Every structure is written in C-alpha cells, then in structure tokens.
C-alpha cells in the first residue's frame, strides 16, 4: 500500500502532482468566469458584503492559512487575518455577519479548529471549511465546504494536505476576487494558467530528490538551523521548519529574513545551516542582502530560487553554498512548489538519522483534545 515507497510520507510527497490535478479538477476555466465552484452556497452579493476574513487552523493547516491570507488580500482585496485555533477564541475576535471565517483542517476533527468554527457560527459569521475528509465534523458543521482532493493522508507529517490547501485558497481567492471585482480582468488569465501548470511543475520539483537527500545528510549532523524568507517565502519557511522539527527532531526556526538582525542573528555562527528562500521578484534584493548578513557570520546557505524571482540575477549560485531552483511560476504560487524541497529535506534528514518517519514521537495524526 506504500506503492514501493519506504514510507507513507514519501509516497504522499510524490502524490502531489496527482493531488494538484484532482484539487483543480474542473474548478478552473480557460476563460471568464475563470473559476467554477458550484459547491459554494455563497452568492456574489454576500461575498461583496464581507468586510473581513478570519482564517483559523492548527499546525500545518495554519501555515496554509498564512499563504491564503496573502492571496485573499492581494486578489480579493479584503482584510484577512490568520490565527492558530487554540489562540483564536480567547482573544475575543471581532466577528459579525460581515465576517467570513475560513477553517482549515485536513482531518476535519481537530478539537480547537472545531471549537473555533462553532464559536464563529454562534456569532453569526459565515464559515467555509477547507478540509480533506468528507463527512468530518468540520465538513458537516460549516456553512460551505471546499474539499481538497489529496486522498487519504496516512503519514503524521502532513504534506499533500498542505499543498492542496494552498490550491483551495488560491481558487477561493480568485472566486472572491471575481465577485468583488477587485482583480483586473487581464490578471486572471496568467494566474489561472500558472495554476494549471502546477501539477506538471510539481513533478519536475520532485526530480531534485537526490540533491536534497545529500544536503539532508549534511544537515542531519547539526543541532539547529534556520529557514529564512520574506512574504510568501516566509510563510512557506514556517512550514519547512515545522516539518523538519516534527520528524527529524532537529531544532529549527523560521525567520522573516528582515527581522533576523533584530536579535536572532546572534545565533548564527560558523557552519550554522541556513535555508534561504528567495523566490519573490519584488523582495529579491532585500533577501539577498539578508543572505549576505548570515554568510558574513559564517552560515552555510542553501538558496531556494525561482527563475523569475531573481530578476535575471543568475548569481545567487555564486553567492551561496548551493542553490535549488524551483520551476518558474507566478510569484503568489511559489509556495506550492517551494514546499516540495522542504518536505523532502525533512524526510531525508529523518531517514538519515534512522527515525520512524511515519510515526514521530509524541504526535498523533488527529488532535481531538483542546
Ligand atoms: C504537521 C501536522 C499538524 C496538523 C495539525 C492540524 O505535519 O500534520 O500540524 O496540520 O494537527 O491537523 P488538521 O489539519 O487535521 O486539523
């Protein structure tokens, strides 16, 4: 049942091209109205009346929410916040009928997420669930459901659930952008086209597994490392860091690249491994200067770049110790591809250390206590 893979996690990482195809399904169209989501009861009128979005989830699903927040703000031009579910209810969030609450949960059974959903509904919000499990509590109780088509996820460390949650957010953000008339017509085509290329590009990204395996072996001897990035890269850095901690037990921290100099730089010393994501064209120069700062303190840097993200600078490779390049895509979509090397890094670090990847210590697949 592992299809020849050593672990479910590796199998599920490799299923992402298929999961992308299925999650896109026939939800994207080659022309106006671009997005087809007949499962939503929300009308365009109601979508126009929303004044804010709250995204609530735990762990990896929360990290997908960090990307979703940026897509909703940029495309649908609606203020969006993302919260971890165990914090959300206790900060007395400002929820009313003009609030859209999006809960994200692979299993649809996470206790904190479910409690947040109930509280949001009690206060009159409209709740959309992004979930992978048909018939789950979250799917049953939400006003609307957008299913991810990842298929059953067995590995405790979530991979294809996260990446299909990203796709669900992108599609929902485009749908809302159309209803709100917030994105110029000519911007839909390139985004939709880029989304449709993701399955094939995810396949290409998987081909770098061997390179990542050798890097993972090197870092497996270290006790801590950093993931750096700005914007979308910072969001995905947080997921990469969680994945590594969860299954390799190597301590890591994800840092907004520009924030490093406000204290954390003190932890960088000779040989500290740093994974630096630099896929965002508008942030590239700034990120490169942050990379220089860590290198000046002796860090060894793996850069993750994208062809158009580096604005024609072919030199990232000469600046850092190694570079991995992800296939070229729209800057908002890079997490769907850059997460793949990060998942593989966590996987190979764990196997290099001889751990049971699919059953990390202290963790359960579904967390049903608050
Ligand atoms: C990490 C991981 C967890 C889950 C979290 C939420 O790899 O799997 O962080 O993402 O427990 O679970 P769901 O999505 O089922 O609500």
Coordinates of C-alpha atoms and ligand atoms in Angstrom, one line a residue:
X1 CA 0.0 0.0 0.0
X2 CA 3.0 2.3 0.1
X3 CA 3.4 1.7 -3.7
X4 CA 7.0 0.8 -3.4
X5 CA 8.0 3.8 -1.3
X6 CA 9.7 3.2 2.0
X7 CA 7.3 5.4 4.0
X8 CA 3.8 6.9 3.6
X9 CA 5.3 10.3 3.9
X10 CA 7.5 9.8 0.8
X11 CA 4.6 8.3 -1.1
X12 CA 2.4 11.2 -0.2
X13 CA 5.0 13.8 -1.2
X14 CA 5.1 12.1 -4.6
X15 CA 1.4 12.1 -4.9
X16 CA 1.3 15.9 -5.0
X17 CA 1.1 16.2 -8.8
X18 CA -1.9 14.0 -8.8
X19 CA -3.4 15.7 -5.8
X20 CA -3.0 19.1 -7.5
X21 CA -4.7 17.8 -10.6
X22 CA -7.6 16.5 -8.6
X23 CA -8.0 19.6 -6.5
X24 CA -8.0 21.8 -9.6
X25 CA -10.4 19.3 -11.2
X26 CA -12.8 21.4 -13.2
X27 CA -12.8 24.3 -10.9
X28 CA -10.6 26.4 -13.2
X29 CA -11.8 27.6 -16.6
X30 CA -9.8 28.9 -19.5
X31 CA -11.9 32.0 -19.8
X32 CA -14.4 34.2 -17.9
X33 CA -15.7 33.4 -15.2
X34 CA -12.4 31.6 -14.6
X35 CA -13.5 29.8 -11.5
X36 CA -16.3 27.3 -11.1
X37 CA -17.3 26.5 -7.5
X38 CA -20.9 25.2 -7.7
X39 CA -20.5 23.6 -4.2
X40 CA -20.5 27.1 -2.5
X41 CA -23.8 28.4 -1.4
X42 CA -22.3 31.9 -1.0
X43 CA -23.7 34.4 -3.5
X44 CA -21.6 37.1 -5.2
X45 CA -23.7 39.6 -3.4
X46 CA -22.8 38.1 0.0
X47 CA -19.1 37.9 -1.0
X48 CA -19.2 41.6 -1.8
X49 CA -20.7 42.4 1.7
X50 CA -17.9 40.7 3.7
X51 CA -15.7 43.2 5.4
X52 CA -13.1 40.8 6.8
X53 CA -11.8 37.3 6.7
X54 CA -10.5 35.2 9.7
X55 CA -8.6 32.1 8.8
X56 CA -8.4 29.6 11.7
X57 CA -6.4 26.4 11.8
X58 CA -3.7 24.5 13.6
X59 CA -0.1 23.4 12.7
X60 CA 0.4 22.8 9.0
X61 CA -3.1 23.9 8.1
X62 CA -2.4 27.2 9.8
X63 CA 0.7 27.6 7.6
X64 CA -1.5 27.1 4.6
X65 CA -3.7 29.8 6.0
X66 CA -0.8 32.2 6.1
X67 CA -0.5 31.9 2.3
X68 CA -4.3 32.0 1.9
X69 CA -4.4 35.3 3.8
X70 CA -2.0 36.9 1.4
X71 CA -3.9 35.6 -1.7
X72 CA -7.2 36.9 -0.3
X73 CA -5.8 40.3 0.5
X74 CA -3.9 40.7 -2.8
X75 CA -6.6 39.4 -5.1
X76 CA -9.9 39.8 -3.3
X77 CA -8.7 43.0 -1.6
X78 CA -10.3 42.0 1.7
X79 CA -8.6 42.4 5.1
X80 CA -7.6 38.8 6.2
X81 CA -6.0 37.5 9.4
X82 CA -4.8 34.0 10.2
X83 CA -4.9 32.7 13.7
X84 CA -3.9 29.4 15.3
X85 CA -7.2 27.9 16.5
X86 CA -6.0 27.4 20.1
X87 CA -5.5 31.2 20.4
X88 CA -8.4 32.5 18.3
X89 CA -11.3 32.1 20.7
X90 CA -9.5 33.6 23.6
X91 CA -8.7 36.9 22.1
X92 CA -12.3 37.8 21.7
X93 CA -12.2 38.2 17.9
X94 CA -14.4 40.8 16.3
X95 CA -16.8 38.5 14.5
X96 CA -20.1 39.5 13.0
X97 CA -22.3 38.8 10.0
X98 CA -19.9 40.6 7.7
X99 CA -17.1 38.2 8.7
X100 CA -16.1 35.3 6.6
X101 CA -14.4 32.6 8.7
X102 CA -12.4 30.0 6.9
X103 CA -11.4 27.0 8.9
X104 CA -8.7 24.7 7.5
X105 CA -8.3 21.1 8.6
X106 CA -7.0 18.0 6.9
X107 CA -8.9 15.7 9.2
X108 CA -11.8 17.9 9.9
X109 CA -11.7 16.7 13.5
X110 CA -9.1 18.9 15.2
X111 CA -10.7 20.0 18.5
X112 CA -9.5 23.6 18.6
X113 CA -10.5 24.2 15.0
X114 CA -13.9 22.7 15.5
X115 CA -14.5 24.8 18.6
X116 CA -13.5 28.0 16.7
X117 CA -15.9 27.1 13.9
X118 CA -18.7 26.7 16.4
X119 CA -17.9 30.0 18.1
X120 CA -17.7 31.8 14.8
X121 CA -21.1 30.4 13.7
X122 CA -22.6 31.4 17.1
X123 CA -21.6 35.0 16.4
X124 CA -23.2 35.0 13.0
X125 CA -20.2 34.6 10.7
X126 CA -20.4 32.6 7.5
X127 CA -18.0 29.7 7.8
X128 CA -16.2 28.0 4.9
X129 CA -14.3 24.8 5.7
X130 CA -11.3 23.7 3.6
X131 CA -10.9 20.1 4.5
X132 CA -9.8 16.7 3.1
X133 CA -12.3 14.4 4.8
X134 CA -15.9 14.1 3.5
X135 CA -18.3 13.6 6.4
X136 CA -15.9 15.0 9.0
X137 CA -17.2 17.2 11.9
X138 CA -15.8 20.4 10.3
X139 CA -17.3 19.5 6.9
X140 CA -20.7 18.8 8.5
X141 CA -20.9 21.9 10.6
X142 CA -19.5 24.6 8.2
X143 CA -21.9 26.6 6.1
X144 CA -19.8 25.7 3.0
X145 CA -17.1 23.2 2.3
X146 CA -14.3 23.3 -0.2
X147 CA -12.8 19.8 -0.3
X148 CA -9.1 19.3 -1.0
X149 CA -8.7 16.2 -3.1
X150 CA -5.5 15.0 -1.6
X151 CA -6.8 11.5 -0.9
X152 CA -6.2 9.8 2.5
X153 CA -3.2 11.1 4.3
X154 CA -1.6 8.4 6.5
X155 CA 1.7 10.0 7.5
X156 CA 1.5 12.0 10.6
X157 CA 3.6 14.7 8.9
X158 CA 1.2 16.4 6.6
X159 CA 2.4 17.1 3.0
X160 CA -0.1 16.7 0.2
X161 CA -2.9 18.1 2.5
X162 CA -0.9 21.3 3.0
X163 CA -0.2 21.8 -0.7
X164 CA -3.8 21.1 -1.8
X165 CA -5.0 23.5 0.9
X166 CA -2.9 26.2 -0.8
X167 CA -4.6 25.4 -4.1
X168 CA -8.0 25.6 -2.5
X169 CA -7.1 29.0 -1.1
X170 CA -5.9 30.3 -4.5
X171 CA -9.1 29.1 -6.2
X172 CA -11.3 30.6 -3.5
X173 CA -9.4 33.9 -3.6
X174 CA -9.9 34.1 -7.4
X175 CA -13.5 33.3 -7.0
X176 CA -14.0 36.1 -4.4
X177 CA -11.9 38.5 -6.5
X178 CA -14.2 38.0 -9.4
X179 CA -17.3 38.6 -7.2
X180 CA -15.7 41.7 -5.7
X181 CA -14.4 42.9 -9.0
X182 CA -11.1 43.5 -7.3
X183 CA -8.7 42.0 -9.8
X184 CA -8.4 43.4 -13.3
X185 CA -9.7 41.1 -15.9
X186 CA -6.3 40.7 -17.6
X187 CA -4.7 39.4 -14.4
X188 CA -7.0 36.3 -14.2
X189 CA -5.6 34.6 -17.3
X190 CA -1.9 34.4 -16.2
X191 CA -2.8 33.2 -12.7
X192 CA -5.2 30.6 -13.9
X193 CA -2.7 29.4 -16.5
X194 CA 0.0 29.3 -13.8
X195 CA -2.2 27.3 -11.5
X196 CA -2.9 24.7 -14.3
X197 CA 0.8 24.2 -14.8
X198 CA 1.4 23.3 -11.2
X199 CA 0.8 19.6 -11.4
X200 CA 3.4 19.2 -14.1
X201 CA 5.8 21.5 -12.3
X202 CA 5.4 19.7 -9.1
X203 CA 6.6 16.6 -11.0
X204 CA 9.7 18.5 -12.0
X205 CA 10.3 19.7 -8.5
X206 CA 10.3 16.1 -7.3
X207 CA 13.2 15.3 -9.6
X208 CA 15.6 17.1 -7.3
X209 CA 15.2 14.5 -4.6
X210 CA 18.7 13.1 -4.8
X211 CA 20.3 16.5 -4.4
X212 CA 18.2 17.2 -1.4
X213 CA 19.0 13.9 0.1
X214 CA 22.7 14.7 0.1
X215 CA 22.1 18.1 1.7
X216 CA 19.8 16.5 4.3
X217 CA 22.6 14.1 5.2
X218 CA 24.9 17.0 5.9
X219 CA 22.4 19.0 8.0
X220 CA 21.4 15.9 10.0
X221 CA 24.6 16.3 12.0
X222 CA 23.6 19.8 13.1
X223 CA 21.6 20.7 16.2
X224 CA 19.8 23.7 14.8
X225 CA 19.2 25.6 11.7
X226 CA 17.3 28.5 10.2
X227 CA 14.8 29.0 7.4
X228 CA 14.6 32.5 6.1
X229 CA 12.3 34.2 3.6
X230 CA 10.2 37.2 3.0
X231 CA 6.5 37.4 2.1
X232 CA 5.3 34.1 0.6
X233 CA 8.7 32.7 1.3
X234 CA 8.4 33.4 5.0
X235 CA 5.0 31.7 5.1
X236 CA 6.4 28.5 3.5
X237 CA 9.6 28.7 5.6
X238 CA 7.4 28.2 8.6
X239 CA 6.0 25.0 7.2
X240 CA 9.5 23.8 6.2
X241 CA 10.7 24.4 9.8
X242 CA 7.7 22.6 11.4
X243 CA 8.2 19.6 9.1
X244 CA 11.9 19.3 10.0
X245 CA 11.3 19.6 13.7
X246 CA 8.4 17.2 13.6
X247 CA 10.2 14.2 12.1
X248 CA 14.0 14.8 12.4
X249 CA 13.9 16.4 15.9
X250 CA 16.5 18.9 14.7
X251 CA 15.6 22.3 16.1
X252 CA 14.9 24.9 13.6
X253 CA 13.4 28.3 13.4
X254 CA 11.7 30.1 10.5
X255 CA 12.5 33.8 10.4
X256 CA 11.3 36.7 8.4
X257 CA 14.6 37.5 6.7
X258 CA 14.5 41.2 7.5
X259 CA 13.8 40.5 11.2
X260 CA 16.9 38.5 11.8
X261 CA 19.1 41.4 12.6
X262 CA 16.8 42.4 15.5
X263 CA 18.4 39.8 17.7
X264 CA 18.4 36.3 16.2
X265 CA 21.5 37.0 14.1
X266 CA 23.4 36.4 17.4
X267 CA 22.7 32.6 17.0
X268 CA 24.4 32.4 13.6
X269 CA 27.9 31.0 13.9
X270 CA 30.5 29.3 11.8
X271 CA 28.8 26.5 9.9
X272 CA 25.2 27.1 11.0
X273 CA 23.0 25.8 8.2
X274 CA 20.5 28.3 6.7
X275 CA 17.9 27.6 4.1
X276 CA 17.1 30.9 2.4
X277 CA 14.1 31.2 0.1
X278 CA 14.4 33.9 -2.5
X279 CA 11.6 33.4 -5.0
X280 CA 9.9 36.7 -4.8
X281 CA 10.9 39.2 -7.5
X282 CA 10.0 42.3 -5.5
X283 CA 11.8 41.2 -2.4
X284 CA 14.8 39.5 -4.1
X285 CA 17.4 42.3 -3.5
X286 CA 16.4 42.6 0.1
X287 CA 16.6 38.9 0.8
X288 CA 20.0 38.7 -0.9
X289 CA 21.3 41.3 1.5
X290 CA 19.9 39.3 4.4
X291 CA 21.7 36.2 3.0
X292 CA 24.9 38.2 3.0
X293 CA 24.4 39.1 6.6
X294 CA 24.3 35.5 7.7
X295 CA 27.1 34.4 5.4
X296 CA 29.3 37.1 6.9
X297 CA 28.8 35.3 10.2
X298 CA 29.8 32.0 8.8
X299 CA 26.5 30.4 7.9
X300 CA 26.4 27.8 5.1
X301 CA 23.5 28.7 2.9
X302 CA 21.2 26.6 0.7
X303 CA 19.3 29.1 -1.5
X304 CA 15.9 28.2 -3.0
X305 CA 15.3 30.4 -6.0
X306 CA 12.9 30.6 -8.9
X307 CA 14.0 31.8 -12.4
X308 CA 11.9 35.0 -12.5
X309 CA 12.2 35.5 -8.7
X310 CA 15.8 36.5 -9.0
X311 CA 15.1 39.2 -11.6
X312 CA 17.6 37.9 -14.0
X313 CA 20.4 37.7 -11.4
X314 CA 22.0 34.4 -12.3
X315 CA 24.4 34.8 -9.5
X316 CA 22.6 33.5 -6.5
X317 CA 24.6 30.3 -7.1
X318 CA 27.9 32.2 -6.8
X319 CA 26.8 34.0 -3.6
X320 CA 25.6 31.0 -1.6
X321 CA 26.9 27.5 -1.0
X322 CA 24.2 25.7 -3.0
X323 CA 21.1 26.6 -4.9
X324 CA 18.0 24.7 -5.8
X325 CA 15.8 26.2 -8.4
X326 CA 12.0 25.6 -8.5
X327 CA 10.1 25.7 -11.7
X328 CA 9.0 29.2 -12.8
X329 CA 5.5 30.3 -11.7
X330 CA 3.5 33.3 -10.7
X331 CA 5.1 34.8 -7.5
X332 CA 2.0 34.2 -5.4
X333 CA 2.0 30.5 -6.3
X334 CA 5.7 29.7 -5.4
X335 CA 4.8 28.0 -2.0
X336 CA 3.0 25.2 -4.0
X337 CA 6.4 24.3 -5.5
X338 CA 9.0 25.5 -2.9
X339 CA 7.4 23.4 -0.2
X340 CA 8.4 20.3 -2.1
X341 CA 12.2 20.5 -1.5
X342 CA 11.4 21.5 2.1
X343 CA 9.3 18.4 2.6
X344 CA 12.0 16.2 1.0
X345 CA 14.6 17.8 3.2
X346 CA 12.7 16.9 6.4
X347 CA 12.1 13.4 5.1
X348 CA 15.7 12.7 4.2
X349 CA 17.0 14.3 7.4
X350 CA 14.8 12.0 9.4
X351 CA 15.8 8.8 7.4
X352 CA 19.5 9.8 7.6
X353 CA 19.1 9.8 11.4
X354 CA 17.3 6.5 11.4
X355 CA 13.9 7.6 12.7
X356 CA 10.5 6.2 12.0
X357 CA 9.3 8.9 9.7
X358 CA 5.7 8.0 9.6
X359 CA 5.3 7.8 13.4
X360 CA 7.1 10.7 15.0
X361 CA 7.5 10.7 18.8
X362 CA 4.8 12.4 20.9
X363 CA 2.5 13.1 17.9
X364 CA -0.9 11.8 16.7
X365 CA -2.4 12.3 13.3
X366 CA -5.6 13.8 14.6
X367 CA -5.6 16.0 17.7
X368 CA -9.0 15.8 19.3
X369 CA -8.2 17.4 22.6
X370 CA -8.0 21.2 23.2
Ligands
LIG1 C1 2.1 18.7 10.9 C2 0.7 18.3 11.1 C3 -0.1 19.0 12.1 C4 -1.6 19.2 11.6 C5 -2.5 19.8 12.7 C6 -3.8 20.1 12.2 O1 2.6 17.9 9.9 O2 0.2 17.4 10.5 O3 0.5 20.2 12.4 O4 -1.5 20.0 10.5 O5 -2.5 19.0 13.8 O6 -4.5 19.0 11.7 P1 -5.8 19.0 10.8 O7 -5.4 19.7 9.5 O8 -6.2 17.6 10.7 O9 -6.8 19.9 11.6

